[in-house]
PDB file of C-alpha atoms in Angstrom:
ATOM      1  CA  UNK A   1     -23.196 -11.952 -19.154  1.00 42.00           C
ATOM      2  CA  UNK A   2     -20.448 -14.646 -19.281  1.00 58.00           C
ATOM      3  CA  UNK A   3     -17.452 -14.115 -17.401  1.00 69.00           C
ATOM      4  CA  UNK A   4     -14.677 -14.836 -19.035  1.00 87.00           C
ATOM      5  CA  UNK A   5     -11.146 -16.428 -17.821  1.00 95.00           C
ATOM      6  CA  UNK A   6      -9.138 -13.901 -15.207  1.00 97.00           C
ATOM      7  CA  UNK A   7      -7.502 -13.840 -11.841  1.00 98.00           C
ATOM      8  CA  UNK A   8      -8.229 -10.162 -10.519  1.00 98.00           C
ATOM      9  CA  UNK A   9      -6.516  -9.124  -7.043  1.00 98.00           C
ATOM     10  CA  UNK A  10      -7.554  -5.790  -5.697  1.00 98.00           C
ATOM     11  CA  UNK A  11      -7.664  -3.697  -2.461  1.00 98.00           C
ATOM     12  CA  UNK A  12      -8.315  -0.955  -1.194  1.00 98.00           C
ATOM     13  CA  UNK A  13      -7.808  -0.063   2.632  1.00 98.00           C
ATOM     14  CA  UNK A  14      -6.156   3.065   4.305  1.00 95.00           C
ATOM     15  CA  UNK A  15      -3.061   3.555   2.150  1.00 96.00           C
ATOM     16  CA  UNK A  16      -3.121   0.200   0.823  1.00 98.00           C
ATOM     17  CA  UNK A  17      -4.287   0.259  -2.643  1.00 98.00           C
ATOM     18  CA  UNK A  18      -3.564  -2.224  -5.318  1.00 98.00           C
ATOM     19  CA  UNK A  19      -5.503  -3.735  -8.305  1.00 98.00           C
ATOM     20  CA  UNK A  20      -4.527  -6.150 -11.135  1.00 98.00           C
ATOM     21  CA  UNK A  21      -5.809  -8.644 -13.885  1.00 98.00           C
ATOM     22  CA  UNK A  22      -4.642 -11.411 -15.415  1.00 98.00           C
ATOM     23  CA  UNK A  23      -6.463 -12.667 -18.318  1.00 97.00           C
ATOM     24  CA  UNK A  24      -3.934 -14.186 -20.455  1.00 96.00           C
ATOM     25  CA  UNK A  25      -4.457 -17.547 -18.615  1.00 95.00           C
ATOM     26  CA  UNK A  26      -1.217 -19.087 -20.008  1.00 95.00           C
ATOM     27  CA  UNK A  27      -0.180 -21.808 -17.394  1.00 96.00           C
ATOM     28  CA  UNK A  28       2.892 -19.939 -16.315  1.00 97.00           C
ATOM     29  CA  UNK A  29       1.884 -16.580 -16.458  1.00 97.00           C
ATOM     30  CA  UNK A  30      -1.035 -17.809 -14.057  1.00 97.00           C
ATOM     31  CA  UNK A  31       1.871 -19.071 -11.599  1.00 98.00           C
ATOM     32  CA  UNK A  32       3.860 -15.663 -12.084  1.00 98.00           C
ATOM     33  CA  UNK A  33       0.677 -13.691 -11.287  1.00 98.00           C
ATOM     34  CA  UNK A  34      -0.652 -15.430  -8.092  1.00 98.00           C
ATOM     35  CA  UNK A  35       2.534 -15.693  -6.219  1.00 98.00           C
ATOM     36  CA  UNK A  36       2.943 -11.987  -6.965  1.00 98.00           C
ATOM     37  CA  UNK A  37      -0.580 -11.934  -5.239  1.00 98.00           C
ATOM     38  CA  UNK A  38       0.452 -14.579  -2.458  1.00 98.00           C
ATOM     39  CA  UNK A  39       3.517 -12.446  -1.497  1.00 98.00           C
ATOM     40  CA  UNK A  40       1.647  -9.930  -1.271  1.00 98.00           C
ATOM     41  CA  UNK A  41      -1.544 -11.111   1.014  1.00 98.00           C
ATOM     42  CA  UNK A  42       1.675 -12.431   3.414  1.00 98.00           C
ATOM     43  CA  UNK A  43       3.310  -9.224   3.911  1.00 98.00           C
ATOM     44  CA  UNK A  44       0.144  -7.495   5.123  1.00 98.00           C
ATOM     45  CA  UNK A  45      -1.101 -10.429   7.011  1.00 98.00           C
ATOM     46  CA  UNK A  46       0.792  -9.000  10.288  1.00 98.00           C
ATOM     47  CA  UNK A  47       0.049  -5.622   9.631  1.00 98.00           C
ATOM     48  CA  UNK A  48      -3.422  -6.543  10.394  1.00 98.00           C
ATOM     49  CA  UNK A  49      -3.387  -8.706  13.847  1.00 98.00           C
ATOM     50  CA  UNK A  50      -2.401  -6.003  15.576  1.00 98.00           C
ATOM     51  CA  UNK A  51      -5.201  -5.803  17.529  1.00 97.00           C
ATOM     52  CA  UNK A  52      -5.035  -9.217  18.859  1.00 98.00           C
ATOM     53  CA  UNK A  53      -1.573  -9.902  19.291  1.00 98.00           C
ATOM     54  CA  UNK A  54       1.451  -7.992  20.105  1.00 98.00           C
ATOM     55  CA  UNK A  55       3.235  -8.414  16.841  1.00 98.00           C
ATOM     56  CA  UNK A  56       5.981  -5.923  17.953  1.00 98.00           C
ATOM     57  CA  UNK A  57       7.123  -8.557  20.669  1.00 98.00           C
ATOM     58  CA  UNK A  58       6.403 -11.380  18.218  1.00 98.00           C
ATOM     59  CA  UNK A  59       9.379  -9.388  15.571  1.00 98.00           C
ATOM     60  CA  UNK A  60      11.796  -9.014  18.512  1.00 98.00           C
ATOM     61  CA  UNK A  61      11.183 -12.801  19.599  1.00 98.00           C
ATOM     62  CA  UNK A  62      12.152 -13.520  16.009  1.00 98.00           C
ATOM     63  CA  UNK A  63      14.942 -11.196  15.966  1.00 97.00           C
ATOM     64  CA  UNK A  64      15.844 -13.155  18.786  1.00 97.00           C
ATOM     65  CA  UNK A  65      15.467 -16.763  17.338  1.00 98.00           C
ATOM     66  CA  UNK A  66      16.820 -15.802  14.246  1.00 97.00           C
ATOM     67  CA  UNK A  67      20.454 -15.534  15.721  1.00 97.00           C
ATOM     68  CA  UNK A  68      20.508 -19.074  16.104  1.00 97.00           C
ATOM     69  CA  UNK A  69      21.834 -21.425  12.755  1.00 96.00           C
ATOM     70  CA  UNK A  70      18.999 -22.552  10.932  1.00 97.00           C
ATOM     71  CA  UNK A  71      18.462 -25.695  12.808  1.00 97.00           C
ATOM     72  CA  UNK A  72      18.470 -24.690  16.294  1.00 97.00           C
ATOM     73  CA  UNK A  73      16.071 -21.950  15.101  1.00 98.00           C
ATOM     74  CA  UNK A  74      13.418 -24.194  14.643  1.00 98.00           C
ATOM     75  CA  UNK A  75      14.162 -26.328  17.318  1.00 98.00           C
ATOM     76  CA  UNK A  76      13.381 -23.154  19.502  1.00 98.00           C
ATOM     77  CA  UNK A  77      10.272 -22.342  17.201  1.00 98.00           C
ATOM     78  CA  UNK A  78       9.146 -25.879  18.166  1.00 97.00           C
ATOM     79  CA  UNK A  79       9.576 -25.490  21.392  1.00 97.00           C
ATOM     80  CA  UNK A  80       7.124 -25.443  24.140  1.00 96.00           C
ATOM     81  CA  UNK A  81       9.504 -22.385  25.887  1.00 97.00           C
ATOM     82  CA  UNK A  82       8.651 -20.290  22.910  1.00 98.00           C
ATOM     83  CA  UNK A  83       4.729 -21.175  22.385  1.00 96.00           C
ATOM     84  CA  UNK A  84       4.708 -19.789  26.421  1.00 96.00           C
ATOM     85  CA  UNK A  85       6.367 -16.636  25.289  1.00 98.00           C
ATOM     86  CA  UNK A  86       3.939 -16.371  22.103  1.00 98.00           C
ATOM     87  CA  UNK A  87       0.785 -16.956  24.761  1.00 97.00           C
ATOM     88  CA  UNK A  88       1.725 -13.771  27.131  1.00 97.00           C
ATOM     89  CA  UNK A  89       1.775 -11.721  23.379  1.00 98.00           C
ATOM     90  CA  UNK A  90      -1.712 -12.657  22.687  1.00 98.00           C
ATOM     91  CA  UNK A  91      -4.585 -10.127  23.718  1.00 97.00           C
ATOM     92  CA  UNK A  92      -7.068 -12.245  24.594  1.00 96.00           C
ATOM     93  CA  UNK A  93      -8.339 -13.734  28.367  1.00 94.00           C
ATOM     94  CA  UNK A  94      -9.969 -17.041  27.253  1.00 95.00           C
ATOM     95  CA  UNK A  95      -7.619 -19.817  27.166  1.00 93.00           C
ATOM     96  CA  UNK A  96      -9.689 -21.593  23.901  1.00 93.00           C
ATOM     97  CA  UNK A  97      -9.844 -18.600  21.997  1.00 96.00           C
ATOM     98  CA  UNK A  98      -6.150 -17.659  23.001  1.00 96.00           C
ATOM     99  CA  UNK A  99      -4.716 -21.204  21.769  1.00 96.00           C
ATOM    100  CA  UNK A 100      -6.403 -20.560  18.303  1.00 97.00           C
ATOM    101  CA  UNK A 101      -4.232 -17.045  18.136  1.00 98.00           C
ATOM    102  CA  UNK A 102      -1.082 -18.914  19.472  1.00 98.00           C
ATOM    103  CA  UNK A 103      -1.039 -20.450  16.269  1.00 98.00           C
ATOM    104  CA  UNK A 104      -1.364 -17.889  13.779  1.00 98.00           C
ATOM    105  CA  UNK A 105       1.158 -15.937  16.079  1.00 98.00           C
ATOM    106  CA  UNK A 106       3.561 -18.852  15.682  1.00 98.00           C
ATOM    107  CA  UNK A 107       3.063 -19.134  11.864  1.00 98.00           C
ATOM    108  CA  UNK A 108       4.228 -14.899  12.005  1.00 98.00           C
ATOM    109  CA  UNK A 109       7.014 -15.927  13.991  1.00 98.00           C
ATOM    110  CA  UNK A 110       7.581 -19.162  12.080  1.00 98.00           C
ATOM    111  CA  UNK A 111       8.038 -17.056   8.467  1.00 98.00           C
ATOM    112  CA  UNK A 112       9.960 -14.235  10.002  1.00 98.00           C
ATOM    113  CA  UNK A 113      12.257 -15.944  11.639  1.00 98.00           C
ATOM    114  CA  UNK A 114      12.800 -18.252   8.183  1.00 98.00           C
ATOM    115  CA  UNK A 115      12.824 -15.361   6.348  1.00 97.00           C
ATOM    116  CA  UNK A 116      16.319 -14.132   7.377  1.00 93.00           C
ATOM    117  CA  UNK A 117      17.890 -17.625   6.628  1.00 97.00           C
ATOM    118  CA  UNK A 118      16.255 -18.972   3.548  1.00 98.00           C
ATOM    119  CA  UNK A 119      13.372 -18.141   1.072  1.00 97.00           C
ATOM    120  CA  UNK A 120       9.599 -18.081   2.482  1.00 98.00           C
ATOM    121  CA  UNK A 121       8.579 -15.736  -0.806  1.00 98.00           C
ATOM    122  CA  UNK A 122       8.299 -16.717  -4.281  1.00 98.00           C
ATOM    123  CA  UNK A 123      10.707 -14.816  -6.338  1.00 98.00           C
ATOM    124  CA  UNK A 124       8.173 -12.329  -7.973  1.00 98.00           C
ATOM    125  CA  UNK A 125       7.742  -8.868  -6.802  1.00 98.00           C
ATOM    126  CA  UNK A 126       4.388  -8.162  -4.283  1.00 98.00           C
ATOM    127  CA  UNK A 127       1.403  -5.747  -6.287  1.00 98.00           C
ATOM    128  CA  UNK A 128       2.053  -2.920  -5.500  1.00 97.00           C
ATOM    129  CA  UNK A 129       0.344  -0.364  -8.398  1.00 98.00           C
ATOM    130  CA  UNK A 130      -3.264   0.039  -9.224  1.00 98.00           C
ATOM    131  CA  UNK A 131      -3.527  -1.316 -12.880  1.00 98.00           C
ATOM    132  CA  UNK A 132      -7.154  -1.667 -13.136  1.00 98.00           C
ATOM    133  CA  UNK A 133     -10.857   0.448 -11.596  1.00 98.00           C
ATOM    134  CA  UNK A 134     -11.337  -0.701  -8.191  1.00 98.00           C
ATOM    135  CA  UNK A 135     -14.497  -2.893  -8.649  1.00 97.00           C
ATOM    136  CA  UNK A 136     -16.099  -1.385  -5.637  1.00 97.00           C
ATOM    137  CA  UNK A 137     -15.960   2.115  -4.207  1.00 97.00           C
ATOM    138  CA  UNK A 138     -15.913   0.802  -0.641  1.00 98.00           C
ATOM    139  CA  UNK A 139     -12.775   0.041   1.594  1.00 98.00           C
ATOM    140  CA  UNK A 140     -12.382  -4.117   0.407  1.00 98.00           C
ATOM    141  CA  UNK A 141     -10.183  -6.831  -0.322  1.00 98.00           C
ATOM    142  CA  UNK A 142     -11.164  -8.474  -3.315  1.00 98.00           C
ATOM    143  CA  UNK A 143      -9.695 -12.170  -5.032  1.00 98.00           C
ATOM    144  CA  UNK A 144     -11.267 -13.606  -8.007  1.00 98.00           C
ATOM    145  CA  UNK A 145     -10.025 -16.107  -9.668  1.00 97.00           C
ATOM    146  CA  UNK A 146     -11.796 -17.989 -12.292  1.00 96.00           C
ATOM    147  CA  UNK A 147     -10.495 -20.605 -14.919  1.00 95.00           C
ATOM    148  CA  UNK A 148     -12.525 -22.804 -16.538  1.00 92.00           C
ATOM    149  CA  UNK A 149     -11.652 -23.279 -20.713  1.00 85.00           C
ATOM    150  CA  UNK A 150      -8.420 -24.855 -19.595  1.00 75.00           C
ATOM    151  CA  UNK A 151      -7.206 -28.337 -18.360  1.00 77.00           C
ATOM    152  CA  UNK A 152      -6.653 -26.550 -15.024  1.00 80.00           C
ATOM    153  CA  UNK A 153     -10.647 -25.869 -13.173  1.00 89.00           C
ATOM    154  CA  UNK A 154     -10.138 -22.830 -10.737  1.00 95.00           C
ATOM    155  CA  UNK A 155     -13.132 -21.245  -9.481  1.00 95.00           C
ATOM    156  CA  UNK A 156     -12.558 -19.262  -6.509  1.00 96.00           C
ATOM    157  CA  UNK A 157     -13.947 -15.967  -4.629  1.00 97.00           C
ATOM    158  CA  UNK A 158     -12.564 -14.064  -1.920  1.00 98.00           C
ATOM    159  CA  UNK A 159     -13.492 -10.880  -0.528  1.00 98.00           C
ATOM    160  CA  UNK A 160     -14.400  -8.397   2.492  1.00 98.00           C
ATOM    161  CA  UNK A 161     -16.565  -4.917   2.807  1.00 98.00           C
ATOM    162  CA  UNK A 162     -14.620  -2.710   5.057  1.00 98.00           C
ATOM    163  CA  UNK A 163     -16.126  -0.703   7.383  1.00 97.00           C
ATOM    164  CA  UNK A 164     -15.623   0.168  10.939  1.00 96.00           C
ATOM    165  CA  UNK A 165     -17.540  -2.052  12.356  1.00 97.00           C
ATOM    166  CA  UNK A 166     -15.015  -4.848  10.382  1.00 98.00           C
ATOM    167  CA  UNK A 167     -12.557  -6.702  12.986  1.00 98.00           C
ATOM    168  CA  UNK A 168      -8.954  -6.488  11.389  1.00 98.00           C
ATOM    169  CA  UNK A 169      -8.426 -10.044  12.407  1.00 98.00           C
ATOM    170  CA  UNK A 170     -11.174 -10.385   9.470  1.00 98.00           C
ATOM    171  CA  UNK A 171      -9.069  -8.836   7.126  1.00 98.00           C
ATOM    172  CA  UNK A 172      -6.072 -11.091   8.123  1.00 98.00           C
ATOM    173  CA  UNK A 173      -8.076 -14.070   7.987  1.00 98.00           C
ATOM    174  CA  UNK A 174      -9.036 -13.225   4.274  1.00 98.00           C
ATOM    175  CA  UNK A 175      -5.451 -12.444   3.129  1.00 98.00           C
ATOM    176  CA  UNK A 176      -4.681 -16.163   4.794  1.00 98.00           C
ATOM    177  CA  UNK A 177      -7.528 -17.811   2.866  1.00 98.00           C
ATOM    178  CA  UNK A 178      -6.357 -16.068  -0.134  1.00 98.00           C
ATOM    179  CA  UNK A 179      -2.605 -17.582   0.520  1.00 98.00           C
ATOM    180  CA  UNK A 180      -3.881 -21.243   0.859  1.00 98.00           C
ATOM    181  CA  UNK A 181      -6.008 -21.159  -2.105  1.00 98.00           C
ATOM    182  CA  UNK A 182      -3.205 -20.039  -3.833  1.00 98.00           C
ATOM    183  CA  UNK A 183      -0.814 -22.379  -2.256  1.00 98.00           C
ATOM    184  CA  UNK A 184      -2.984 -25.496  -3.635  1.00 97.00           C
ATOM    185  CA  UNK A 185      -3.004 -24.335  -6.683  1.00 97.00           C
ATOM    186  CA  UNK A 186       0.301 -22.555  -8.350  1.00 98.00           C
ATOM    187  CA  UNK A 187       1.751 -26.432  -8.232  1.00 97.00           C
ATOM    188  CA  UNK A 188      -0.406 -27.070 -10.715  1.00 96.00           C
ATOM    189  CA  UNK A 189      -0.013 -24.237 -12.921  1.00 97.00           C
ATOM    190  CA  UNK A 190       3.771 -24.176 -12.097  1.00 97.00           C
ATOM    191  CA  UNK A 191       4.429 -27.917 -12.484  1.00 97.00           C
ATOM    192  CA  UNK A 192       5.692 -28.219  -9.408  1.00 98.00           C
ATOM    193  CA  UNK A 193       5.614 -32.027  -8.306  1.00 98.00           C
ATOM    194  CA  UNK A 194       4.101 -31.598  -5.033  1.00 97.00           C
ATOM    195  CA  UNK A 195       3.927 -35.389  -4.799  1.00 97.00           C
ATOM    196  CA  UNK A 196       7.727 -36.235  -5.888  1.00 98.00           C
ATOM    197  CA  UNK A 197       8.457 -33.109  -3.244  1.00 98.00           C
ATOM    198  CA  UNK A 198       6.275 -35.411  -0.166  1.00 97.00           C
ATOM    199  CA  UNK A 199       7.966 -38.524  -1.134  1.00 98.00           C
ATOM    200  CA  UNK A 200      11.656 -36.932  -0.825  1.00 98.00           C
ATOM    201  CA  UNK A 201      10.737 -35.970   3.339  1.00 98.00           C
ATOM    202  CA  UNK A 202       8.924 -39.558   3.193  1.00 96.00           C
ATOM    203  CA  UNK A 203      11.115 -40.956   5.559  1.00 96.00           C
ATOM    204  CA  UNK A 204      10.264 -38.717   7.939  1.00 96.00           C
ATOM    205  CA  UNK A 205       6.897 -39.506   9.867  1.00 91.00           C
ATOM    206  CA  UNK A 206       6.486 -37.980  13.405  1.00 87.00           C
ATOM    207  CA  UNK A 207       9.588 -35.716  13.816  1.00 95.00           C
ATOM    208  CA  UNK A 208      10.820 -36.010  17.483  1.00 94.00           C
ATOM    209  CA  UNK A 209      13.091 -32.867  18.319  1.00 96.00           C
ATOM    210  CA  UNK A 210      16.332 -35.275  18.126  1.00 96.00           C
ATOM    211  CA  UNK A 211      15.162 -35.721  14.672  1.00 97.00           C
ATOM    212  CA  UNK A 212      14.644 -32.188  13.504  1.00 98.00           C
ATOM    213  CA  UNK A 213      18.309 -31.503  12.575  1.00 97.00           C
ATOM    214  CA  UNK A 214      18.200 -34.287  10.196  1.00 98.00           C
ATOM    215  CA  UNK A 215      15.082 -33.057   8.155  1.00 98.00           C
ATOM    216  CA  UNK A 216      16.708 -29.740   7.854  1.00 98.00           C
ATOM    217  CA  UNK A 217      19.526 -31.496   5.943  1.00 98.00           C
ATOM    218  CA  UNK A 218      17.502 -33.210   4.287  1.00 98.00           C
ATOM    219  CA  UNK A 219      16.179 -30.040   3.224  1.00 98.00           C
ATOM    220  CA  UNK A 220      19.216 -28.100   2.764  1.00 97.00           C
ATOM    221  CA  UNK A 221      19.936 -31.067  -0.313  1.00 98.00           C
ATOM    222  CA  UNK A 222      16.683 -30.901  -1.523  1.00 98.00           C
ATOM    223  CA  UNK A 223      17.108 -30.939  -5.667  1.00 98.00           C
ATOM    224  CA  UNK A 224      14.569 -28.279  -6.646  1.00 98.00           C
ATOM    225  CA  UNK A 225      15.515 -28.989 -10.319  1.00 98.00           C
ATOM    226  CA  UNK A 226      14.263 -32.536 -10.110  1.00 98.00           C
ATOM    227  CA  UNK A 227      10.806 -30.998  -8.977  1.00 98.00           C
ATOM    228  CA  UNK A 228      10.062 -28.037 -11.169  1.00 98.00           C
ATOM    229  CA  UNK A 229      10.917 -26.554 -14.662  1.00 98.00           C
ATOM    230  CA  UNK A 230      13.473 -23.978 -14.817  1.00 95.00           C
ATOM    231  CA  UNK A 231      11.416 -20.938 -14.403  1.00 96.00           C
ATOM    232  CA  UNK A 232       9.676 -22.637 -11.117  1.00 98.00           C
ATOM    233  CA  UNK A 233      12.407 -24.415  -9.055  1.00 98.00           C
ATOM    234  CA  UNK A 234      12.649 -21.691  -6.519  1.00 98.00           C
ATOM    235  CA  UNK A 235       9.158 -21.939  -5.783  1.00 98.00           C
ATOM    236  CA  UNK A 236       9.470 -25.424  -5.771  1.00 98.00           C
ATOM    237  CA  UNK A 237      12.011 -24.909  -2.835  1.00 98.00           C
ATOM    238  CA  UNK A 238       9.572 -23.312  -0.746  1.00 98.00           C
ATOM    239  CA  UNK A 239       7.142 -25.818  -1.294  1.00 98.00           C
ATOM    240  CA  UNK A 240       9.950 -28.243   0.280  1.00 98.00           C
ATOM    241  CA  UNK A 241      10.378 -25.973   2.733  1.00 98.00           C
ATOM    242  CA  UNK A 242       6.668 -26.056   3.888  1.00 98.00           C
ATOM    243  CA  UNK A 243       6.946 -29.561   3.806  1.00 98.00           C
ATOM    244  CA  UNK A 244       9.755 -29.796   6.055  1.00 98.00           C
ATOM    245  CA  UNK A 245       7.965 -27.315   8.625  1.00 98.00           C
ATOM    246  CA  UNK A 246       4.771 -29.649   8.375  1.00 97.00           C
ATOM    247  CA  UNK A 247       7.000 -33.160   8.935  1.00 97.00           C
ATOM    248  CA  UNK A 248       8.231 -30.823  11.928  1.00 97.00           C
ATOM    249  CA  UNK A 249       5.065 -29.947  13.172  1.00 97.00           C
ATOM    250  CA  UNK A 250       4.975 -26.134  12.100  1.00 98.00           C
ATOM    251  CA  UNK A 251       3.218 -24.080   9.675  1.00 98.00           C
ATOM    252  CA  UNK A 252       4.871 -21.677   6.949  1.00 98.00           C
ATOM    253  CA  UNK A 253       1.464 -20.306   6.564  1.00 98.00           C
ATOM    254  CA  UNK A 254      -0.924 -18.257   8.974  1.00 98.00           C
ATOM    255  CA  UNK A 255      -3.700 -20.668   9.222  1.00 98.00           C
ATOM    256  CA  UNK A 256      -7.276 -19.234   8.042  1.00 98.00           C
ATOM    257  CA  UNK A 257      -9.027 -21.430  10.376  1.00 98.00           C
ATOM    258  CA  UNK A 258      -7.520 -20.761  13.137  1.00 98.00           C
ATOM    259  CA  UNK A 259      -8.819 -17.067  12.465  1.00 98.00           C
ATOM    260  CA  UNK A 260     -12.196 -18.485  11.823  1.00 98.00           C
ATOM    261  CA  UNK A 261     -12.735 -20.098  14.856  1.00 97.00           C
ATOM    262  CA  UNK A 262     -11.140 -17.056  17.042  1.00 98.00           C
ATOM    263  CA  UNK A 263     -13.737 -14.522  15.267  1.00 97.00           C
ATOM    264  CA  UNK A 264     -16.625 -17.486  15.665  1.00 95.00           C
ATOM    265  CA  UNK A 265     -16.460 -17.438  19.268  1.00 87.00           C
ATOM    266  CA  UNK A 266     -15.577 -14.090  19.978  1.00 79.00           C
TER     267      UNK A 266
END
């Protein structure tokens, strides 16, 4: 049977339920629905490293941090004071397998911190209703996403059995894939110029902490409307955003590989 053009987002897990389809595959209505979905994958994200990390010390370490004015906030997040204090949160012995969790603590602590000072979420509301049948009957976390009559080629699968044999940190690591496929592709369904949006931090190349202030000013005047159409320039902010964390030498994002590896070699 041929499948035919639709981005479906469902799951189903404790008291988490939520299922939705797109398939009016209109550029912007595409961008609407998957930050919706990428909002949504990055509020649970935490919810579900809870067993590796101490993610109650890693919100009052951001509570902390995020008394400080926007720049000396993420001078301390760069710091190597506050990658310590991150280290003693993790729950794991192994020094290789705890550096891999330092990271994806520091991206938690990284967009909460942000999160009080400027925007880390697209504008659109999370999922939070269950539109459509729950494709399986099983506890899951399901991302489909498949586009292929357009100018735009999207084919992409994501998606976890639950059962109780199923590490959470699995579960987080697929809500973190699901965010950076996302995140490569609403530019292009947005029209968000990604490469116009490099070029403006361009004059930044290895940020030394001296240097940090000065690329969040450089942010703070970054012309969204010169990047994006109307319905897409706050989006387009945190895209400049991310790229002003990654000139920096931090991550917006939870990375998916870091949770990879940790699960590999546990």
């Amino acid at each position: 049977m041929k499948v035919g053009d639709q981005i479906v987002f469902t799951a189903h897990h404790g008291s988490w339920k939520v299922a939705d389809r797109l398939i009016d595959m209109e550029d912007e209505k595409v961008a609407h629905f998957i930050a919706s979905i990428s909002n949504t994958v990055n509020a649970k994200i935490p919810e579900y490293l809870t067993e590796v990390m101490n993610v109650a010390g890693i919100m009052s370490l951001a509570e902390e941090i995020g008394r400080k004015d926007l720049s000396d906030a993420i001078v301390a997040l760069k710091s190597p004071g506050t990658a310590r204090k991150l280290g003693a949160l993790i729950f794991e012995e192994d020094k290789k397998l705890r550096k891999h969790l330092v990271d994806v603590a520091k991206a938690v602590l990284v967009r909460e911190v942000l999160s009080k000072k400027v925007p880390v979420e697209y504008p659109e509301e999370p999922l939070s209703e269950v539109r459509i049948v729950f494709p399986y009957t099983e506890d899951h976390v399901n991302f489909v996403a498949f586009h292929v009559s357009g100018k735009t080629q999207w084919r992409a699968v994501r998606r976890l059995i639950i059962d109780d044999k199923t590490p959470m940190a699995d579960v987080a690591r697929l809500l973190a894939s699901i965010n950076e496929s996302i995140t490569l592709k609403l530019p292009v369904y947005a029209g968000i110029d990604v490469k116009g949006i490099d070029s403006w931090f361009g004059e930044f190349k290895k940020v030394k902490k001296a240097e940090i202030p000065a690329v969040v000013e450089k942010y703070r005047h970054f012309p969204a409307e010169n990047y994006a159409p109307d319905p897409f320039q706050e989006h387009a902010r945190v895209y400049a955003l991310r790229k002003a964390l990654e000139k920096i030498g931090l991550s917006l994002d939870v990375p998916a590989k870091s949770l990879e590896k940790y699960l590999e070699k546990k």
